XYZ file of C-alpha atoms in Angstrom:
557
model
C 96.499 59.792 95.244
C 99.539 59.902 93.522
C 100.184 61.273 89.501
C 103.011 60.689 87.580
C 103.472 61.169 84.034
C 106.833 59.359 82.630
C 106.880 60.862 78.871
C 103.165 62.043 78.036
C 101.154 58.919 79.731
C 100.194 59.502 83.663
C 99.534 57.620 85.311
C 97.485 57.548 88.431
C 96.202 56.139 92.124
C 93.478 57.160 92.995
C 92.486 55.568 96.774
C 89.671 55.632 97.585
C 89.402 58.197 100.047
C 88.799 61.390 100.927
C 92.193 62.357 101.957
C 93.988 63.010 97.982
C 97.511 64.267 97.144
C 98.798 64.791 93.542
C 102.238 65.132 92.137
C 101.881 67.557 89.656
C 105.283 68.108 87.404
C 105.708 68.919 83.819
C 106.744 66.545 80.746
C 108.746 70.261 80.073
C 108.440 72.308 83.223
C 106.040 73.066 85.850
C 103.120 73.591 87.682
C 101.230 72.824 91.322
C 98.498 72.990 92.686
C 97.047 70.868 96.093
C 94.465 69.841 97.578
C 92.862 68.614 101.043
C 92.453 65.833 103.196
C 90.168 63.888 105.238
C 89.914 59.602 106.297
C 88.441 56.429 104.181
C 90.152 52.930 103.753
C 92.793 51.881 101.644
C 91.837 50.136 99.309
C 93.295 52.095 94.944
C 92.836 51.584 91.464
C 95.146 52.892 88.929
C 94.585 54.082 85.907
C 97.106 55.146 83.178
C 95.491 57.680 80.746
C 97.208 59.067 77.201
C 97.764 63.039 77.977
C 98.644 65.089 75.271
C 99.549 68.874 76.357
C 97.076 70.602 77.646
C 97.391 73.854 77.347
C 97.698 77.166 78.306
C 100.765 78.186 81.334
C 102.790 76.655 83.966
C 105.658 79.231 86.072
C 107.598 79.306 87.611
C 106.620 80.076 91.157
C 107.913 83.112 92.997
C 106.785 85.134 90.498
C 104.263 85.275 87.747
C 104.530 87.271 85.397
C 105.571 90.651 87.640
C 107.213 93.146 86.589
C 107.658 97.022 87.089
C 109.775 100.083 85.503
C 111.932 100.891 87.988
C 113.010 104.342 87.313
C 115.983 106.272 85.742
C 118.758 107.604 86.517
C 120.010 107.150 89.898
C 116.969 104.527 90.920
C 117.281 102.628 87.454
C 119.957 99.860 87.872
C 121.053 100.967 91.316
C 117.418 101.461 92.407
C 116.883 103.440 95.476
C 118.880 103.855 98.616
C 117.973 100.986 100.052
C 117.959 98.407 96.950
C 121.864 99.253 96.096
C 122.821 95.553 96.439
C 121.062 95.086 92.819
C 124.152 94.354 90.290
C 123.317 94.617 87.175
C 124.545 94.317 83.476
C 125.873 96.559 81.383
C 123.842 97.256 77.047
C 126.715 94.882 76.100
C 126.236 92.613 78.835
C 122.322 92.269 78.008
C 123.622 91.842 74.342
C 126.576 89.243 75.297
C 123.856 87.890 77.589
C 120.708 86.910 74.367
C 123.781 85.969 71.563
C 124.343 83.603 74.962
C 120.700 81.574 74.858
C 120.247 82.319 72.066
C 123.016 79.810 72.004
C 122.011 77.879 74.825
C 118.234 77.570 73.658
C 116.608 76.089 70.112
C 115.922 78.515 67.214
C 112.141 79.273 68.259
C 112.652 79.740 71.989
C 114.637 83.533 72.078
C 112.116 85.691 70.518
C 113.566 89.606 70.350
C 109.853 90.276 67.808
C 108.668 94.092 69.145
C 105.332 92.488 69.670
C 106.544 89.222 71.810
C 108.254 91.942 73.672
C 105.729 94.256 74.215
C 102.509 92.349 74.498
C 104.298 90.558 77.932
C 105.271 93.866 79.035
C 102.018 95.709 79.501
C 98.521 94.382 80.521
C 94.899 95.826 79.604
C 94.730 94.503 83.577
C 96.893 96.853 85.608
C 97.102 100.397 85.272
C 100.618 100.668 86.927
C 103.306 101.063 85.115
C 104.360 98.516 81.745
C 107.723 98.429 79.928
C 108.918 96.036 77.387
C 111.298 93.294 78.249
C 114.553 92.263 76.451
C 114.424 88.866 75.478
C 111.187 86.946 75.986
C 113.095 83.112 76.234
C 110.401 79.227 76.214
C 111.394 76.868 78.621
C 110.853 73.136 77.349
C 111.790 71.660 80.607
C 113.625 72.486 84.228
C 117.414 72.580 82.768
C 115.662 75.193 80.328
C 115.393 76.937 82.677
C 118.671 76.280 83.902
C 120.990 77.166 81.676
C 118.214 80.381 81.806
C 119.087 81.228 85.217
C 122.977 80.609 84.391
C 122.787 83.330 82.088
C 121.494 85.871 83.644
C 123.963 85.520 86.716
C 127.338 85.535 84.560
C 125.854 88.263 82.639
C 123.430 90.641 85.509
C 120.159 89.909 83.574
C 117.358 90.628 85.499
C 114.399 88.180 85.045
C 110.320 88.131 85.148
C 108.762 85.336 85.025
C 105.040 85.190 83.312
C 102.531 83.272 83.522
C 98.940 83.655 82.950
C 99.137 87.117 82.156
C 96.015 87.795 85.349
C 97.849 89.461 87.675
C 96.460 94.031 88.675
C 99.044 94.814 90.603
C 102.129 95.542 87.330
C 103.719 91.411 87.613
C 105.040 90.973 85.030
C 106.098 94.280 83.394
C 109.532 94.562 82.036
C 112.238 96.351 83.822
C 114.306 99.474 82.527
C 117.595 98.704 80.431
C 116.811 95.400 79.999
C 115.970 92.184 80.990
C 114.453 88.938 80.821
C 110.596 87.304 80.702
C 110.169 83.849 80.992
C 107.428 82.102 79.849
C 106.058 79.298 80.797
C 103.452 78.270 78.171
C 105.340 75.388 76.379
C 106.203 73.686 80.284
C 102.468 72.140 79.688
C 102.657 68.841 79.386
C 100.691 66.280 82.244
C 103.701 64.669 84.231
C 102.230 62.924 87.053
C 98.748 64.620 86.654
C 101.263 67.929 85.866
C 101.721 71.376 84.572
C 98.212 73.657 83.502
C 96.167 76.126 84.254
C 93.842 75.145 87.636
C 90.539 75.313 85.101
C 92.325 72.721 82.862
C 93.353 70.308 86.157
C 89.545 70.364 86.970
C 88.300 69.642 83.947
C 90.896 67.078 82.885
C 90.043 65.383 86.061
C 86.098 65.681 84.963
C 87.010 64.039 81.620
C 88.195 61.203 83.415
C 86.412 61.047 85.330
C 88.796 61.224 88.396
C 86.330 62.389 91.332
C 88.986 65.105 92.701
C 89.188 68.658 91.900
C 91.829 71.615 93.292
C 89.797 73.413 95.076
C 91.374 76.693 94.960
C 89.036 79.431 93.302
C 91.050 82.929 91.349
C 90.419 84.656 88.332
C 90.134 82.958 85.061
C 93.548 82.271 83.324
C 95.357 82.845 86.830
C 97.996 79.157 86.301
C 98.870 76.591 89.551
C 102.453 79.127 89.209
C 101.298 81.973 88.935
C 98.684 80.775 92.218
C 102.171 79.969 93.336
C 103.352 83.226 93.296
C 101.051 85.468 94.723
C 99.551 82.817 97.328
C 96.189 83.154 96.104
C 92.290 82.131 96.980
C 89.211 82.880 95.377
C 85.952 82.088 96.416
C 86.458 78.882 97.581
C 88.312 80.159 100.631
C 86.397 79.932 103.467
C 85.921 76.114 103.135
C 89.323 75.515 102.115
C 91.368 78.600 103.107
C 94.155 79.838 100.042
C 97.710 78.592 98.862
C 99.389 79.445 101.897
C 97.114 76.695 103.258
C 97.963 73.046 102.575
C 97.191 72.582 99.165
C 100.868 73.161 97.825
C 103.073 70.257 99.592
C 106.339 70.551 97.401
C 107.745 72.255 94.786
C 110.952 72.522 93.379
C 112.789 75.989 92.532
C 115.381 77.154 89.765
C 117.653 79.614 91.828
C 118.859 82.828 90.637
C 122.225 81.655 90.901
C 120.908 78.251 88.585
C 121.180 75.565 91.272
C 118.129 73.717 91.425
C 115.730 73.206 95.468
C 113.224 70.241 96.369
C 111.907 71.886 99.239
C 110.653 68.254 101.450
C 109.269 65.499 100.688
C 105.631 64.231 99.719
C 104.837 63.489 102.724
C 101.616 64.633 104.739
C 102.948 66.119 107.216
C 106.489 66.603 108.273
C 108.901 69.077 110.806
C 111.762 67.735 109.286
C 112.880 72.010 109.459
C 111.806 75.204 107.827
C 108.425 74.922 106.250
C 110.253 76.535 102.627
C 107.168 75.448 101.060
C 105.625 78.293 102.193
C 107.875 80.710 101.519
C 108.125 80.944 98.129
C 104.456 81.335 98.321
C 103.426 84.663 97.555
C 106.762 85.666 97.111
C 105.956 86.940 93.285
C 109.029 85.837 91.258
C 111.419 86.773 93.782
C 113.094 84.553 95.021
C 113.370 82.074 92.531
C 111.226 80.441 89.756
C 108.972 77.132 90.697
C 109.443 74.117 87.839
C 107.919 70.889 89.392
C 104.706 70.878 92.390
C 103.765 68.305 94.610
C 99.027 69.638 96.011
C 96.441 68.439 97.048
C 93.368 67.199 95.517
C 90.281 67.384 97.509
C 87.414 64.762 96.764
C 84.515 67.239 94.875
C 81.599 67.202 96.601
C 77.548 67.842 95.087
C 76.433 71.829 95.430
C 73.761 73.860 94.880
C 73.874 77.435 94.794
C 70.872 80.091 96.266
C 70.463 83.714 96.726
C 69.128 86.079 99.067
C 68.956 89.821 99.029
C 69.178 92.348 102.177
C 68.149 95.837 102.073
C 71.497 96.848 103.298
C 75.455 94.992 103.218
C 75.085 95.580 107.501
C 71.936 93.033 107.531
C 73.604 90.766 104.866
C 76.967 90.778 106.654
C 74.641 89.981 110.191
C 73.244 86.964 108.227
C 76.875 86.535 107.212
C 78.019 85.639 110.608
C 75.026 83.953 112.801
C 74.992 80.726 110.143
C 79.197 81.197 109.703
C 78.182 79.874 113.509
C 75.014 78.162 113.072
C 74.684 74.024 112.433
C 74.306 74.759 108.461
C 77.737 76.617 108.429
C 79.560 73.689 107.654
C 77.976 73.005 104.041
C 79.491 76.002 102.491
C 81.964 76.748 100.210
C 81.544 79.465 99.656
C 79.952 83.103 100.969
C 80.319 86.384 98.496
C 78.989 89.468 99.136
C 77.807 91.848 96.351
C 76.352 95.125 96.661
C 73.452 96.993 94.744
C 75.572 98.755 92.574
C 76.055 94.595 90.692
C 73.037 93.730 91.555
C 72.307 96.891 89.158
C 75.109 95.924 86.527
C 74.057 92.559 86.508
C 70.671 92.801 84.735
C 71.956 95.201 82.543
C 74.264 92.899 81.130
C 71.072 90.972 80.239
C 73.649 87.926 79.832
C 71.354 86.045 83.527
C 68.425 84.755 83.123
C 66.833 86.254 85.701
C 66.140 89.518 86.884
C 67.219 90.339 91.193
C 66.397 91.913 92.928
C 69.137 95.177 93.341
C 69.658 94.885 96.346
C 72.688 94.345 98.526
C 72.843 90.486 98.438
C 74.301 86.982 98.896
C 75.295 84.298 96.927
C 75.836 81.224 99.045
C 77.506 77.557 98.106
C 76.221 74.953 99.677
C 77.992 71.350 99.729
C 76.330 68.020 100.931
C 73.237 65.806 99.532
C 70.262 66.518 97.881
C 68.409 66.448 100.799
C 71.412 68.369 103.311
C 71.116 70.982 101.359
C 67.156 71.203 101.457
C 67.979 71.085 105.230
C 70.908 73.295 106.011
C 69.262 76.353 102.776
C 66.014 76.088 104.522
C 68.992 77.098 108.314
C 70.352 79.548 105.984
C 66.329 81.516 105.379
C 65.255 81.029 108.740
C 68.322 83.126 109.747
C 67.951 85.322 106.493
C 65.268 86.198 107.252
C 65.566 86.984 110.485
C 68.130 89.919 110.140
C 65.061 91.020 107.189
C 66.297 89.580 104.105
C 64.125 89.733 100.773
C 64.300 87.312 99.600
C 65.932 83.546 99.462
C 66.143 81.694 96.791
C 67.338 77.924 96.307
C 68.215 76.796 92.937
C 65.923 74.221 91.858
C 67.918 72.118 89.546
C 71.488 71.875 88.993
C 70.826 74.625 85.450
C 69.794 76.479 87.821
C 72.213 76.840 90.175
C 75.020 76.865 87.357
C 73.611 79.927 85.842
C 72.994 82.479 89.186
C 76.633 80.984 90.014
C 77.988 82.801 86.503
C 75.791 85.617 87.553
C 78.463 85.640 90.443
C 81.969 85.054 88.329
C 81.130 86.780 85.616
C 82.195 90.119 87.682
C 83.486 92.194 85.749
C 82.186 91.563 82.330
C 78.768 92.616 83.976
C 79.972 95.832 86.330
C 81.686 98.004 83.106
C 78.353 97.004 81.700
C 77.229 99.739 84.744
C 79.053 102.423 82.325
C 79.487 102.262 78.718
C 82.846 102.572 77.126
C 84.351 102.084 81.115
C 87.556 99.867 81.564
C 87.871 98.837 85.606
C 90.768 98.937 87.921
C 90.321 95.798 90.622
C 91.637 96.559 93.661
C 91.766 94.170 96.865
C 91.895 94.037 100.788
C 91.171 92.221 103.608
C 89.750 92.942 107.031
C 88.231 90.326 110.110
C 85.064 89.401 109.014
C 83.358 91.812 111.707
C 84.534 94.952 109.585
C 83.009 94.148 106.441
C 80.674 96.046 106.842
C 81.839 99.293 107.825
C 84.964 98.716 105.590
C 81.380 98.612 102.740
C 80.316 101.431 103.966
C 83.015 103.655 104.118
C 83.669 102.962 100.547
C 80.995 103.122 98.641
C 79.718 106.661 100.334
C 84.101 107.481 99.554
C 82.970 106.708 96.377
C 80.264 108.174 96.511
C 81.292 111.826 96.875
C 84.791 111.315 94.367
C 81.751 111.006 91.439
C 83.387 107.117 91.068
C 81.933 104.775 90.073
C 82.480 101.105 91.235
C 81.040 97.959 91.359
C 81.920 95.792 94.988
C 81.813 91.951 95.658
C 82.858 90.548 98.726
C 84.362 86.654 99.484
C 82.102 87.625 102.625
C 83.370 84.057 104.932
C 86.735 85.394 105.071
C 86.541 89.421 104.557
C 88.443 89.436 101.575
C 86.782 92.835 99.518
C 87.124 93.709 96.737
C 86.217 96.562 94.244
C 86.734 97.867 90.708
C 86.549 101.626 90.036
C 85.061 102.267 86.188
C 86.534 104.929 84.364
C 86.090 106.012 80.344
C 88.395 107.793 80.867
C 92.410 108.351 81.869
C 92.415 112.094 83.542
C 89.994 110.324 85.096
C 93.268 107.625 86.554
C 94.288 109.997 88.960
C 91.444 110.268 91.254
C 90.621 106.368 90.985
C 94.458 105.484 91.694
C 93.939 108.420 95.370
C 90.572 105.934 95.795
C 91.920 102.594 95.503
C 94.276 104.078 98.566
C 91.566 105.547 100.084
C 90.312 102.002 100.417
C 93.688 100.732 100.984
C 94.402 102.896 103.484
C 91.080 102.357 105.263
C 91.511 98.357 105.539
C 94.405 98.673 107.483
C 93.235 101.167 110.459
C 91.083 98.017 110.462
C 93.621 95.822 111.150
C 92.966 94.707 107.822
C 95.559 93.992 105.049
C 96.265 95.870 101.337
C 95.986 92.870 99.280
C 93.568 89.194 100.311
C 94.485 87.633 96.960
C 95.706 89.601 94.426
C 99.554 90.028 95.158
C 101.442 93.120 95.603
C 102.990 93.650 92.802
C 104.927 97.136 92.305
C 100.330 98.718 93.704
C 100.755 97.838 97.085
C 103.944 97.693 97.900
C 104.729 101.315 99.489
C 102.036 99.824 102.115
C 104.232 97.100 103.504
C 106.246 98.703 106.329
C 102.457 99.782 107.946
C 101.378 96.617 107.569
C 104.050 94.026 108.714
C 106.173 96.872 110.522
C 110.017 97.693 110.324
C 111.582 94.130 111.534
C 109.088 91.263 109.344
C 109.655 94.360 106.518
C 113.761 94.368 106.416
C 113.294 90.046 107.326
C 111.916 90.049 104.474
C 114.876 92.125 102.329
C 117.111 89.725 104.027
C 116.392 86.756 102.936
C 116.262 87.718 99.253
C 119.668 89.497 99.394
C 120.205 86.570 101.102
C 119.168 84.024 97.317
C 119.558 86.384 94.911
C 121.966 88.479 95.673
C 122.447 91.253 93.073
C 118.896 90.937 92.413
C 118.083 89.835 89.627
C 114.325 88.309 90.165
C 111.864 90.767 88.919
C 113.355 93.768 90.993
C 110.885 96.200 91.874
C 107.972 94.388 92.944
C 106.775 93.375 96.631
C 109.656 94.892 98.451
C 109.539 98.613 99.793
C 112.152 101.422 98.854
C 111.445 102.629 101.575
C 108.633 104.064 104.768
C 106.364 105.499 104.065
C 102.556 106.032 103.652
C 100.613 106.924 101.201
C 98.247 109.731 103.425
C 94.927 110.487 100.226
C 93.468 114.327 100.330
C 90.629 114.434 102.159
C 87.501 113.793 102.008
C 84.870 114.792 104.195
C 82.168 111.444 104.046
């Protein structure tokens, strides 16, 4: 499917085929999203729809809310030894840059209001250092971003792109010494079906009667540009993969020097040179700002939801491995593992339509016709029973399926119900599927020893593991921080990764040498220095300062 928006009119070419391509481009800026493939007849119909502003933020790729507080003195603008290539301007240079921004952009597109600077530099979702920006700008189109980057380069002023503000690893906090925050929320009109958050995109497609959706499924509030910046995924990854799969066909990027590039054509496949699209996916705003993108969408398929309870996580994980390799495996859109604490929190939260067994459980989302869903559910139920399952229930109606899945998706607010007036530090890692039970067991025992209440949610189909560590007082933060480090170290020891989908930001960069190796990290830094020789794009994020390995204090298990 291809769509193009001119002004406020959007023209969509919709083939009657399972293979779909959508070009998302913002009238005033950008965004991106993509979807899947298959085959079908080539007949098509055309729809012209009038779209107004569809809201939320799009965002520059490379980053989506990124930022960090650099240390002062010898560790500030020139930063740590191996980041010495960063050559930032003086306070006088930055004042000149802000004055130039006011000349180049509309008056209401440049803000130095203290509340605006503060709200863009700090996040209630992150416990990493935050800092206010020097100025926040609101571009309306790609040419505005070009002007901003040329001014930033001329005055050597760091740039942090801001999207939905939902990242968890300190991606969009300000820079010590000053920086420009580029808020992409004004670039939110659809050009070719364009420029909005993934939730709005899918809602708009549904409203227009277009039987397609964008299958990446991160947390609520995530924007399409931010999804590019962090290389997100979500609950649908077991079926549809991640942002680094094939959902983003191409992107248009404004480089640090103001040059605009497009990574490739709209062709479904290409062997013409490097895949530069993927270079910017997961770059966290350190290489440039994305202003346009071409995405794939996939056909909407009927779904239902089932839930099963188990005596322990190992039996649940064994069932997952058997289910995935069974004839019912292809019907699975999601397989979510939640621990007994999460199920207790769900009951305590009081928003669910049912009372669950407070045991380690699996939530399934099955695709297909009503008859095929029932058939595959029977196969899954048999496997659950063989692996010691205590219960299995398939939704009896669409409403019941929605309610069941809502209980899983309410993970944050549900978990906070476990400890009154608590806050939560959310972290994620990913390990080979066969090691997920060991990771969950080890983490639960570890947290119990440390006296930290938590809930655990895992994308069991791909080994991605999330923990929400609860606390009520900042005095508890050092222990929580050490527990997070311990989870990461355990995952790396299991040949896993420090982050499956949240991104690196500030919080995980110290682990990259350990996970990727010195040669790989140094190559990443060489690419960064080549594209951003002044080091102005989101400094202090993603790239580790030097090779270190964090060791948490020993806890006897």
